Amino acid sequence: MNHNLYVALRAAFPADLDQTAIETADGPDAPLHYRWADLEQASARMANLLDSLDLPAGSRIAVQVEKSVEALMLYLAVLRAGHVFLPLNTAYQASEIEYFIGNAEPAVLVCATRHFGWASRLAFRAGTGHVFTLNDDRTGTLLERAALHADHHTPAQRNADDLAAILYTSGTTGRSKGAMLSHGNLLSNAQTLKTHWGWRSPAEGGDVLIHVLPIFHVHGLFVASHGALLSGSKMIWFSKFDPRAVLARLPEASVFMGVPTLYVRLLAEAGLNKEACRHMRLFISGSAPLLLETFADWQDRTGHTILERYGMSETVMLTSNPYRSQGPDGGPRKGGTVGPALPGVSLRVQDDDGQPLPTGEIGAIQVRGPNVFAGYWRMPEKTREEFTADGWFKTGDVGRVDADGYVTIVGRSKDLIITGGYNVYPAEVEGYLNDMAGVAESAVIGAPHPDFGEGVVAVVVAKPGAALDSAALVTELKTRIANFKVPKHLFLVADLPRNTMGKVQKNLLREQHKGLFERG
Ligand code: AMP
């Protein structure tokens, strides 16, 4: 049997391949209608192009491009060709890309034409043999070269534990780690979600998903795209989130997935009401905590109860509030919780000594299941550290489980900041700040933000005699790291608060700055 994920996705396409699979809602020449046949044929051409390069099986194909349907086709092509898809956040700057290329040693890099100069220099220096371009207007050398190849392709034979993708997640030490996900990890999770969320097959009338999330991240690439592909459902495809434009398409849709920030922004639209949601079946939220206020406001305005779920790059989805109110996996959707562990996923909460905690007590969340990744790319030691001796993955999240099995996330042991659904690891930003001229040390924290969930805040101490300018530090930082990681406020202080062990007391800083982004 071929366990190539593409085989399972392809088997779910509707019988009539001339139906629209994806309709673009914005971007150049919208609306464009891509048929299921187009997904099949265009990804075949790209897979044949990859085959023609004679790469060893399991080569990494690094991709930093704007969101487009062609970028999704490229993902499918990489699966078909039996290589490993390595998506990179479009906000990453050259110094960050250099690290990923050095660490992953991709055989191929695909980037936007406007980045070709610096990106190809970095790639060729690191030994990457091929650099193609792909833009969001259907131009670039990737498509030009793929057009020369046949539009049919037999998927490479893959085992369930062969790698399908590497997703880089930032590390607390400041260095990103590549989470290695196999064909089996991704397919098992997609199948579980298909059943659990009641995705409707074409025979059942099909679903229509509004796809607004980036496709370099687990949420948009795996949870959203796999859900629609594996159920043969149409996608209304947005390259960026614009609340008004999304609202205009809501009446045609049945499923929407977003990070909490998107729900907050939709709520600010006067037109959001029950009528606009008349064909909606399911609103799903994740990647960051959904405020109870948003959960309740959404119910009032739309009559729908948002289903909150929890997962991460290393594991895809772990828990979900129920879709159905009755039945074996049924029950209420409880606001403020991320629901029980998904079928097939085991979840436990432990104390610092590795002892299981009773119901309701807060501790470290650990998980096991067919969805849990194989480890971090070329970091065996880090991988060993993140798994317990009996094989459970330490999520780094802290939470509790109630008597009904519902999980509540209370914090992140690793001080991760989540701003607008994106993760920012303070240690990484601190590393950049501390390298700047005149900076003695720094601490980066998240402060509650009404739109983004959290906003990044930096507190910086100058070296003796150095005259620092906070605006200049921020400007310099913007040239080095993705904009979402750049502090929205940067304070110059004389000292950082420390405990007797010499550790910076970030809890005091968080307390001090908690009102910084209050509305108004
Ligand atoms: P990522 O690997 O980028 O998907 O980030 C994973 C992290 O996001 C998790 O470890 C959690 O800390 C956080 N996260 C994801 N979903 C939720 C949620 N529904 N509520 C709270 N935190 C979440």
Coordinates of C-alpha atoms and ligand atoms in Angstrom, one line a residue:
M1 CA 0.0 0.0 0.0
N2 CA 1.2 3.5 -0.8
H3 CA 1.0 5.7 2.4
N4 CA 1.7 8.9 0.4
L5 CA -0.6 11.5 1.8
Y6 CA -1.5 12.7 -1.7
V7 CA -3.0 9.3 -2.5
A8 CA -5.5 9.7 0.3
L9 CA -6.3 13.4 -0.6
R10 CA -6.7 12.5 -4.3
A11 CA -9.1 9.7 -3.4
A12 CA -11.4 12.2 -1.8
F13 CA -11.7 14.5 -4.8
P14 CA -15.2 14.5 -6.2
A15 CA -16.0 12.2 -9.2
D16 CA -16.6 15.3 -11.4
L17 CA -13.2 16.8 -11.6
D18 CA -14.6 19.8 -13.5
Q19 CA -16.3 21.2 -10.4
T20 CA -14.6 24.2 -8.8
A21 CA -12.2 23.2 -6.0
I22 CA -10.9 26.7 -5.2
E23 CA -12.3 30.1 -6.1
T24 CA -10.0 33.0 -5.4
A25 CA -11.7 35.9 -3.5
D26 CA -8.9 38.5 -3.8
G27 CA -5.5 38.9 -5.5
P28 CA -4.7 39.3 -9.2
D29 CA -7.6 38.5 -11.6
A30 CA -10.0 37.3 -8.9
P31 CA -12.3 35.5 -9.1
L32 CA -10.2 32.6 -10.6
H33 CA -11.9 29.2 -10.6
Y34 CA -9.6 26.2 -10.2
R35 CA -11.2 22.9 -10.9
W36 CA -10.2 19.7 -9.1
A37 CA -8.7 18.6 -12.4
D38 CA -6.5 21.7 -12.3
L39 CA -5.2 20.8 -8.8
E40 CA -4.5 17.3 -10.1
Q41 CA -2.8 18.3 -13.3
A42 CA -0.8 21.4 -12.2
S43 CA 0.6 19.5 -9.2
A44 CA 1.5 16.6 -11.5
R45 CA 3.5 19.0 -13.7
M46 CA 5.4 20.3 -10.7
A47 CA 5.9 16.8 -9.4
N48 CA 7.4 15.8 -12.7
L49 CA 9.6 18.9 -12.7
L50 CA 10.9 17.8 -9.2
D51 CA 11.4 14.2 -10.5
S52 CA 13.4 15.6 -13.4
L53 CA 15.9 17.1 -11.0
D54 CA 16.9 13.6 -9.8
L55 CA 16.9 14.5 -6.1
P56 CA 17.4 11.8 -3.4
A57 CA 14.0 10.8 -1.9
G58 CA 13.1 12.9 1.1
S59 CA 14.9 16.0 -0.1
R60 CA 13.7 19.2 1.5
I61 CA 11.9 21.7 -0.7
A62 CA 12.0 25.1 1.1
V63 CA 9.3 27.5 0.1
Q64 CA 9.0 31.2 1.0
V65 CA 6.3 32.6 -1.2
E66 CA 3.1 34.7 -0.8
K67 CA -0.1 32.7 -0.4
S68 CA -1.5 31.5 -3.7
V69 CA -3.3 28.5 -5.1
E70 CA -0.1 27.6 -7.0
A71 CA 1.7 27.5 -3.6
L72 CA -0.8 25.0 -2.4
M73 CA -0.3 23.0 -5.6
L74 CA 3.4 23.1 -5.0
Y75 CA 2.8 21.5 -1.5
L76 CA 0.7 18.7 -3.2
A77 CA 3.5 18.3 -5.8
V78 CA 6.2 17.9 -3.1
L79 CA 4.0 15.2 -1.5
R80 CA 3.5 13.4 -4.8
A81 CA 7.2 13.5 -5.6
G82 CA 8.0 12.0 -2.2
H83 CA 10.0 15.0 -0.9
V84 CA 9.6 17.1 2.3
F85 CA 7.7 20.4 2.2
L86 CA 9.4 23.1 4.2
P87 CA 7.2 26.2 4.3
L88 CA 8.7 29.5 5.6
N89 CA 6.9 32.4 7.0
T90 CA 6.8 35.2 4.4
A91 CA 7.8 37.7 7.1
Y92 CA 11.2 36.1 7.7
Q93 CA 14.1 38.3 6.7
A94 CA 17.4 37.2 5.1
S95 CA 19.2 36.5 8.3
E96 CA 16.4 34.2 9.4
I97 CA 16.2 32.4 6.0
E98 CA 19.9 31.9 6.1
Y99 CA 19.6 29.9 9.3
F100 CA 16.7 27.8 8.0
I101 CA 18.6 27.0 4.8
G102 CA 21.8 26.2 6.7
N103 CA 19.9 23.9 9.1
A104 CA 17.6 22.1 6.6
E105 CA 20.0 22.0 3.6
P106 CA 17.1 22.0 1.1
A107 CA 17.8 20.7 -2.4
V108 CA 15.4 23.2 -3.8
L109 CA 14.3 26.7 -2.7
V110 CA 11.3 28.5 -4.1
C111 CA 11.0 32.2 -3.5
A112 CA 9.4 35.3 -4.9
T113 CA 11.1 36.9 -7.9
R114 CA 11.8 40.1 -5.9
H115 CA 13.8 38.0 -3.4
F116 CA 15.7 36.0 -5.9
G117 CA 18.9 38.0 -5.7
W118 CA 19.7 37.6 -2.0
A119 CA 17.8 34.3 -1.6
S120 CA 19.6 32.5 -4.4
R121 CA 23.0 33.8 -3.1
L122 CA 22.2 32.3 0.4
A123 CA 20.9 29.1 -1.1
F124 CA 23.8 28.4 -3.5
R125 CA 26.3 29.2 -0.8
A126 CA 24.7 26.6 1.4
G127 CA 24.7 24.0 -1.3
T128 CA 21.1 24.2 -2.5
G129 CA 21.2 23.1 -6.1
H130 CA 18.0 24.7 -7.5
V131 CA 16.2 28.0 -6.9
F132 CA 12.9 28.7 -8.6
T133 CA 10.6 31.7 -8.3
L134 CA 6.9 31.7 -7.7
N135 CA 4.8 34.9 -7.4
D136 CA 1.2 35.3 -6.3
D137 CA 0.2 36.3 -9.9
R138 CA 0.9 33.0 -11.5
T139 CA 4.3 34.0 -12.7
G140 CA 7.8 32.7 -12.0
T141 CA 10.3 30.1 -13.2
L142 CA 8.6 27.3 -11.3
L143 CA 5.5 27.5 -13.4
E144 CA 7.4 28.1 -16.6
R145 CA 9.5 25.0 -16.1
A146 CA 6.6 22.9 -14.8
A147 CA 4.6 23.8 -18.0
L148 CA 7.1 21.8 -20.0
H149 CA 6.2 18.6 -18.1
A150 CA 3.4 16.0 -18.4
D151 CA 0.2 16.6 -16.5
H152 CA -0.1 13.1 -15.1
H153 CA 2.1 11.6 -12.4
T154 CA 2.1 8.5 -10.2
P155 CA 2.7 9.4 -6.5
A156 CA 6.0 8.2 -5.1
Q157 CA 5.7 5.1 -2.9
R158 CA 5.9 6.3 0.8
N159 CA 5.7 4.6 4.1
A160 CA 3.5 6.1 6.9
D161 CA 6.6 7.2 8.9
D162 CA 8.4 8.8 5.9
L163 CA 8.7 12.6 6.3
A164 CA 6.1 14.8 4.5
A165 CA 6.9 18.2 6.0
I166 CA 9.1 20.1 8.4
L167 CA 7.6 23.1 10.2
Y168 CA 10.0 25.4 12.0
T169 CA 8.9 26.5 15.4
S170 CA 11.0 29.0 17.4
G171 CA 12.9 27.7 20.3
T172 CA 13.3 29.2 23.8
T173 CA 17.0 29.4 23.3
G174 CA 16.3 31.7 20.3
R175 CA 17.0 29.0 17.7
S176 CA 14.1 27.5 15.6
K177 CA 13.6 23.8 15.6
G178 CA 12.3 21.9 12.6
A179 CA 9.3 19.7 13.6
M180 CA 9.4 16.6 11.4
L181 CA 5.9 15.4 10.4
S182 CA 5.3 12.2 8.5
H183 CA 2.7 11.2 6.0
G184 CA 1.1 9.1 8.7
N185 CA 1.1 12.0 11.3
L186 CA -0.7 14.3 8.8
L187 CA -3.2 11.8 7.4
S188 CA -4.2 10.3 10.8
N189 CA -4.9 13.8 12.1
A190 CA -6.8 14.9 9.0
Q191 CA -9.0 11.8 9.0
T192 CA -9.7 12.3 12.7
L193 CA -10.7 15.9 12.2
K194 CA -12.8 15.0 9.1
T195 CA -15.0 12.7 11.2
H196 CA -14.9 14.7 14.4
W197 CA -15.9 18.0 12.7
G198 CA -18.4 16.3 10.4
W199 CA -16.9 17.5 7.1
R200 CA -19.5 16.8 4.4
S201 CA -18.5 14.7 1.4
P202 CA -19.7 15.8 -2.1
A203 CA -22.4 13.1 -1.9
E204 CA -23.7 14.9 1.3
G205 CA -23.7 18.2 -0.4
G206 CA -20.1 19.2 0.4
D207 CA -18.9 22.0 2.6
V208 CA -17.6 25.4 1.5
L209 CA -14.6 26.6 3.5
I210 CA -13.5 30.2 3.7
H211 CA -9.7 29.9 3.7
V212 CA -8.1 33.0 5.1
L213 CA -5.1 31.7 7.0
P214 CA -1.5 31.6 5.8
I215 CA -0.3 28.3 4.4
F216 CA 3.2 28.3 6.0
H217 CA 1.6 27.3 9.3
V218 CA -0.1 24.2 10.7
H219 CA -3.4 25.9 11.0
G220 CA -3.9 27.1 7.3
L221 CA -1.8 24.4 5.6
F222 CA -2.9 21.3 7.4
V223 CA -6.0 21.9 9.5
A224 CA -7.8 24.0 6.9
S225 CA -6.5 22.8 3.6
H226 CA -6.5 19.1 4.5
G227 CA -10.0 19.4 5.8
A228 CA -11.4 20.7 2.6
L229 CA -9.3 18.5 0.3
L230 CA -10.0 15.3 2.2
S231 CA -13.7 16.0 2.0
G232 CA -13.8 17.2 -1.6
S233 CA -15.1 20.6 -0.4
K234 CA -14.7 23.9 -2.2
M235 CA -12.6 26.6 -0.8
I236 CA -13.1 30.4 -1.1
W237 CA -9.5 31.4 -1.1
F238 CA -8.3 34.7 0.5
S239 CA -4.7 35.6 0.2
K240 CA -5.1 38.0 3.1
F241 CA -7.7 38.7 5.8
D242 CA -10.0 41.6 5.2
P243 CA -13.0 41.4 7.6
R244 CA -15.4 43.2 5.2
A245 CA -14.4 41.1 2.2
V246 CA -14.8 37.9 4.3
L247 CA -18.1 39.0 5.6
A248 CA -19.3 39.5 2.0
R249 CA -18.6 35.9 1.3
L250 CA -19.9 34.4 4.5
P251 CA -23.4 33.7 3.2
E252 CA -21.9 31.2 0.7
A253 CA -19.8 29.3 3.2
S254 CA -20.4 26.6 5.7
V255 CA -17.0 26.4 7.5
F256 CA -14.7 29.1 8.7
M257 CA -11.4 28.8 10.6
G258 CA -9.6 31.6 12.2
V259 CA -7.2 32.7 15.0
P260 CA -9.0 34.7 17.8
T261 CA -7.8 38.0 16.3
L262 CA -9.9 37.4 13.2
Y263 CA -13.0 36.8 15.2
V264 CA -12.4 40.1 17.1
R265 CA -12.0 41.9 13.8
L266 CA -15.1 40.4 12.3
L267 CA -17.1 41.3 15.4
A268 CA -16.2 45.0 14.7
E269 CA -18.1 44.8 11.4
A270 CA -21.7 46.0 11.8
G271 CA -22.9 43.6 9.1
L272 CA -22.0 40.5 11.2
N273 CA -25.3 39.0 12.1
K274 CA -27.4 35.8 11.9
E275 CA -28.4 36.4 8.4
A276 CA -24.8 36.6 7.2
C277 CA -24.1 33.2 8.8
R278 CA -27.3 31.5 7.5
H279 CA -25.4 28.7 5.7
M280 CA -22.7 28.4 8.2
R281 CA -22.2 25.0 9.9
L282 CA -19.1 25.6 11.9
F283 CA -16.8 28.3 13.2
I284 CA -13.4 27.0 14.5
S285 CA -10.8 28.9 16.5
G286 CA -7.3 28.0 17.5
S287 CA -3.6 28.8 17.6
A288 CA -4.1 31.2 20.6
P289 CA -6.6 31.5 23.5
L290 CA -10.0 32.7 22.6
L291 CA -11.3 35.2 25.1
L292 CA -14.6 34.3 26.8
E293 CA -15.8 37.8 25.8
T294 CA -15.3 37.0 22.1
F295 CA -16.9 33.5 22.5
A296 CA -20.0 35.1 24.1
D297 CA -20.2 38.1 21.7
W298 CA -20.0 35.7 18.8
Q299 CA -22.9 33.7 20.1
D300 CA -25.0 36.8 20.6
R301 CA -24.4 38.2 17.2
T302 CA -24.4 35.1 15.0
G303 CA -26.2 32.4 17.0
H304 CA -23.2 30.2 16.5
T305 CA -21.0 28.8 19.2
I306 CA -17.3 28.9 18.2
L307 CA -15.6 25.5 18.4
E308 CA -12.2 26.0 20.0
R309 CA -9.4 23.5 19.5
Y310 CA -5.8 23.2 20.5
G311 CA -2.7 21.9 18.7
M312 CA 0.8 22.8 17.7
S313 CA 3.3 22.3 14.9
E314 CA 4.8 19.2 16.5
T315 CA 1.5 17.4 16.9
V316 CA -1.0 18.9 14.6
M317 CA -4.4 18.9 16.5
L318 CA -4.6 17.5 20.0
T319 CA -7.9 18.5 21.5
S320 CA -11.2 19.9 20.2
N321 CA -14.5 21.0 21.7
P322 CA -17.3 18.7 20.4
Y323 CA -19.0 19.3 17.1
R324 CA -22.1 17.3 17.9
S325 CA -24.0 17.9 21.1
Q326 CA -25.0 14.2 21.4
G327 CA -23.3 10.8 20.8
P328 CA -20.0 9.2 21.7
D329 CA -17.8 12.2 21.1
G330 CA -20.6 14.7 21.6
G331 CA -21.2 17.3 24.4
P332 CA -21.3 21.1 24.9
R333 CA -18.7 23.5 23.6
K334 CA -17.3 25.1 26.7
G335 CA -15.9 28.6 26.3
G336 CA -12.4 29.1 27.8
T337 CA -11.6 25.4 27.2
V338 CA -10.1 23.7 24.2
G339 CA -12.2 20.6 24.7
P340 CA -11.2 16.9 25.3
A341 CA -8.4 15.1 23.6
L342 CA -9.3 14.0 20.1
P343 CA -10.1 10.4 19.4
G344 CA -6.8 8.5 19.3
V345 CA -4.9 11.2 21.1
S346 CA -3.8 10.6 24.8
L347 CA -3.3 13.6 27.0
R348 CA -2.1 13.8 30.6
V349 CA -1.1 16.5 33.1
Q350 CA 2.0 16.1 35.3
D351 CA 3.7 18.0 38.1
D352 CA 7.3 19.1 38.0
D353 CA 8.4 15.7 39.4
G354 CA 6.8 13.8 36.6
Q355 CA 3.9 12.6 38.7
P356 CA 0.3 12.5 37.3
L357 CA -2.0 15.2 38.7
P358 CA -5.6 14.7 39.8
T359 CA -8.5 16.2 37.8
G360 CA -8.6 19.9 37.9
E361 CA -5.0 20.5 39.0
I362 CA -2.6 22.6 36.9
G363 CA 0.5 21.1 35.4
A364 CA 2.5 20.3 32.3
I365 CA 0.5 18.9 29.4
Q366 CA 2.0 15.8 27.7
V367 CA 0.6 13.9 24.7
R368 CA 0.9 10.7 22.7
G369 CA -0.7 9.6 19.5
P370 CA -0.3 8.8 15.8
N371 CA -0.3 12.5 15.1
V372 CA 2.8 13.3 17.3
F373 CA 5.9 14.2 15.3
A374 CA 9.0 12.1 15.0
G375 CA 11.3 14.7 16.5
Y376 CA 13.3 17.9 15.6
W377 CA 15.3 17.9 12.5
R378 CA 18.9 17.2 13.2
M379 CA 18.5 17.9 16.9
P380 CA 18.4 14.4 18.6
E381 CA 19.3 15.9 22.0
K382 CA 16.5 18.5 21.9
T383 CA 14.2 15.7 20.8
R384 CA 15.2 13.5 23.7
E385 CA 14.6 16.4 26.1
E386 CA 11.1 17.0 24.8
F387 CA 9.9 13.4 25.3
T388 CA 9.5 11.6 28.6
A389 CA 11.2 8.3 29.2
D390 CA 7.9 6.5 28.6
G391 CA 7.4 8.2 25.2
W392 CA 5.1 11.2 25.8
F393 CA 5.7 14.6 24.2
K394 CA 6.1 17.5 26.5
T395 CA 4.0 20.2 24.9
G396 CA 5.4 23.1 26.9
D397 CA 1.9 24.2 27.7
V398 CA 0.5 24.3 31.2
G399 CA -3.1 23.4 31.9
R400 CA -5.7 21.3 33.6
V401 CA -8.4 18.8 32.7
D402 CA -11.9 18.9 34.2
A403 CA -14.1 16.0 35.2
D404 CA -15.5 15.7 31.7
G405 CA -12.0 15.6 30.2
Y406 CA -12.1 19.2 28.8
V407 CA -8.7 20.8 28.8
T408 CA -8.0 24.4 29.8
I409 CA -4.7 26.0 28.8
V410 CA -3.5 28.3 31.5
G411 CA -0.2 29.4 30.2
R412 CA 3.0 28.5 28.5
S413 CA 5.8 27.2 30.4
K414 CA 8.2 28.5 27.8
D415 CA 7.1 32.1 28.0
L416 CA 5.9 32.0 24.4
I417 CA 4.1 35.2 23.3
I418 CA 1.3 34.7 20.8
T419 CA 0.5 37.8 18.9
G420 CA -2.3 37.7 16.3
G421 CA -1.9 33.9 16.2
Y422 CA 1.9 34.0 15.6
N423 CA 4.4 32.7 18.1
V424 CA 7.1 35.0 19.3
Y425 CA 9.8 33.5 21.5
P426 CA 11.1 36.2 23.8
A427 CA 14.6 34.7 23.9
E428 CA 15.0 35.2 20.1
V429 CA 14.0 38.9 20.2
E430 CA 16.2 39.4 23.2
G431 CA 19.1 37.8 21.4
Y432 CA 18.8 40.4 18.6
L433 CA 18.4 43.3 21.0
N434 CA 21.4 42.2 23.2
D435 CA 23.6 42.1 20.1
M436 CA 22.9 45.8 19.3
A437 CA 25.5 48.5 20.1
G438 CA 25.0 50.0 23.6
V439 CA 22.5 47.3 24.9
A440 CA 23.5 45.6 28.1
E441 CA 20.5 43.3 28.4
S442 CA 16.8 43.0 27.7
A443 CA 13.6 41.2 28.5
V444 CA 10.8 40.6 26.1
I445 CA 7.3 39.9 27.3
G446 CA 3.7 39.8 26.1
A447 CA 1.1 42.2 27.4
P448 CA -2.6 41.6 26.9
H449 CA -3.8 43.3 23.6
P450 CA -7.4 43.7 22.6
D451 CA -6.9 42.8 19.0
F452 CA -3.8 40.6 18.9
G453 CA -4.3 38.6 22.1
E454 CA -0.8 39.8 23.2
G455 CA 1.4 42.6 22.1
V456 CA 5.2 42.3 22.2
V457 CA 6.9 44.6 24.7
A458 CA 10.7 45.0 25.3
V459 CA 12.4 46.3 28.3
V460 CA 16.1 47.3 27.6
V461 CA 19.0 48.2 29.9
A462 CA 21.8 50.4 28.4
K463 CA 25.5 49.7 28.9
P464 CA 27.1 52.2 31.2
G465 CA 27.7 55.5 29.4
A466 CA 25.7 54.4 26.3
A467 CA 22.9 56.7 25.1
L468 CA 20.2 54.6 23.6
D469 CA 17.2 55.7 21.6
S470 CA 14.2 53.4 21.8
A471 CA 12.8 54.4 18.4
A472 CA 16.2 53.7 16.8
L473 CA 16.4 50.3 18.4
V474 CA 13.0 49.4 17.0
T475 CA 13.9 50.6 13.5
E476 CA 17.0 48.5 13.5
L477 CA 15.1 45.5 14.8
K478 CA 12.7 45.8 11.9
T479 CA 15.5 45.2 9.4
R480 CA 16.5 42.0 11.2
I481 CA 13.3 40.1 12.2
A482 CA 9.8 39.6 11.0
N483 CA 7.5 42.5 11.8
F484 CA 5.2 40.5 14.1
K485 CA 8.2 39.9 16.4
V486 CA 9.2 43.5 16.7
P487 CA 8.1 45.1 20.0
K488 CA 5.2 47.5 19.8
H489 CA 6.7 49.3 22.8
L490 CA 10.3 49.4 23.9
F491 CA 11.2 50.8 27.3
L492 CA 14.6 51.9 28.5
V493 CA 15.2 51.1 32.2
A494 CA 18.1 51.2 34.7
D495 CA 17.7 47.5 35.8
L496 CA 15.7 44.4 35.2
P497 CA 13.9 42.9 38.2
R498 CA 15.6 39.7 39.3
N499 CA 15.0 37.0 41.9
T500 CA 17.6 35.7 44.3
M501 CA 18.7 33.1 41.8
G502 CA 19.4 35.9 39.4
K503 CA 16.6 35.1 37.0
V504 CA 14.7 38.0 35.5
Q505 CA 11.2 38.1 37.0
K506 CA 9.1 38.4 33.9
N507 CA 5.9 38.1 35.9
L508 CA 6.7 41.5 37.5
L509 CA 7.3 43.0 34.1
R510 CA 4.0 41.6 32.8
E511 CA 2.2 42.9 35.8
Q512 CA 3.7 46.4 35.3
H513 CA 2.8 46.5 31.6
K514 CA -0.5 44.7 31.6
G515 CA -2.6 47.8 30.9
L516 CA -0.3 49.1 28.1
F517 CA -2.6 48.1 25.2
E518 CA -6.0 48.6 26.9
R519 CA -8.6 49.7 24.4
G520 CA -8.9 53.5 24.1
Ligands
AMP1 P1 2.2 26.6 16.8 O1 3.2 25.5 16.8 O2 2.6 27.8 16.1 O3 0.9 26.1 16.3 O4 1.9 27.0 18.3 C1 1.5 26.1 19.2 C2 1.1 26.7 20.5 O5 0.0 27.6 20.4 C3 0.6 25.7 21.5 O6 1.7 25.1 22.2 C4 -0.2 26.6 22.5 O7 0.7 27.2 23.4 C5 -0.8 27.6 21.6 N1 -2.2 27.3 21.2 C6 -2.7 26.7 20.2 N2 -4.0 26.6 20.2 C7 -4.4 27.2 21.4 C8 -5.6 27.5 22.0 N3 -6.8 27.1 21.4 N4 -5.6 28.1 23.2 C9 -4.5 28.5 23.8 N5 -3.3 28.3 23.2 C10 -3.2 27.6 22.0

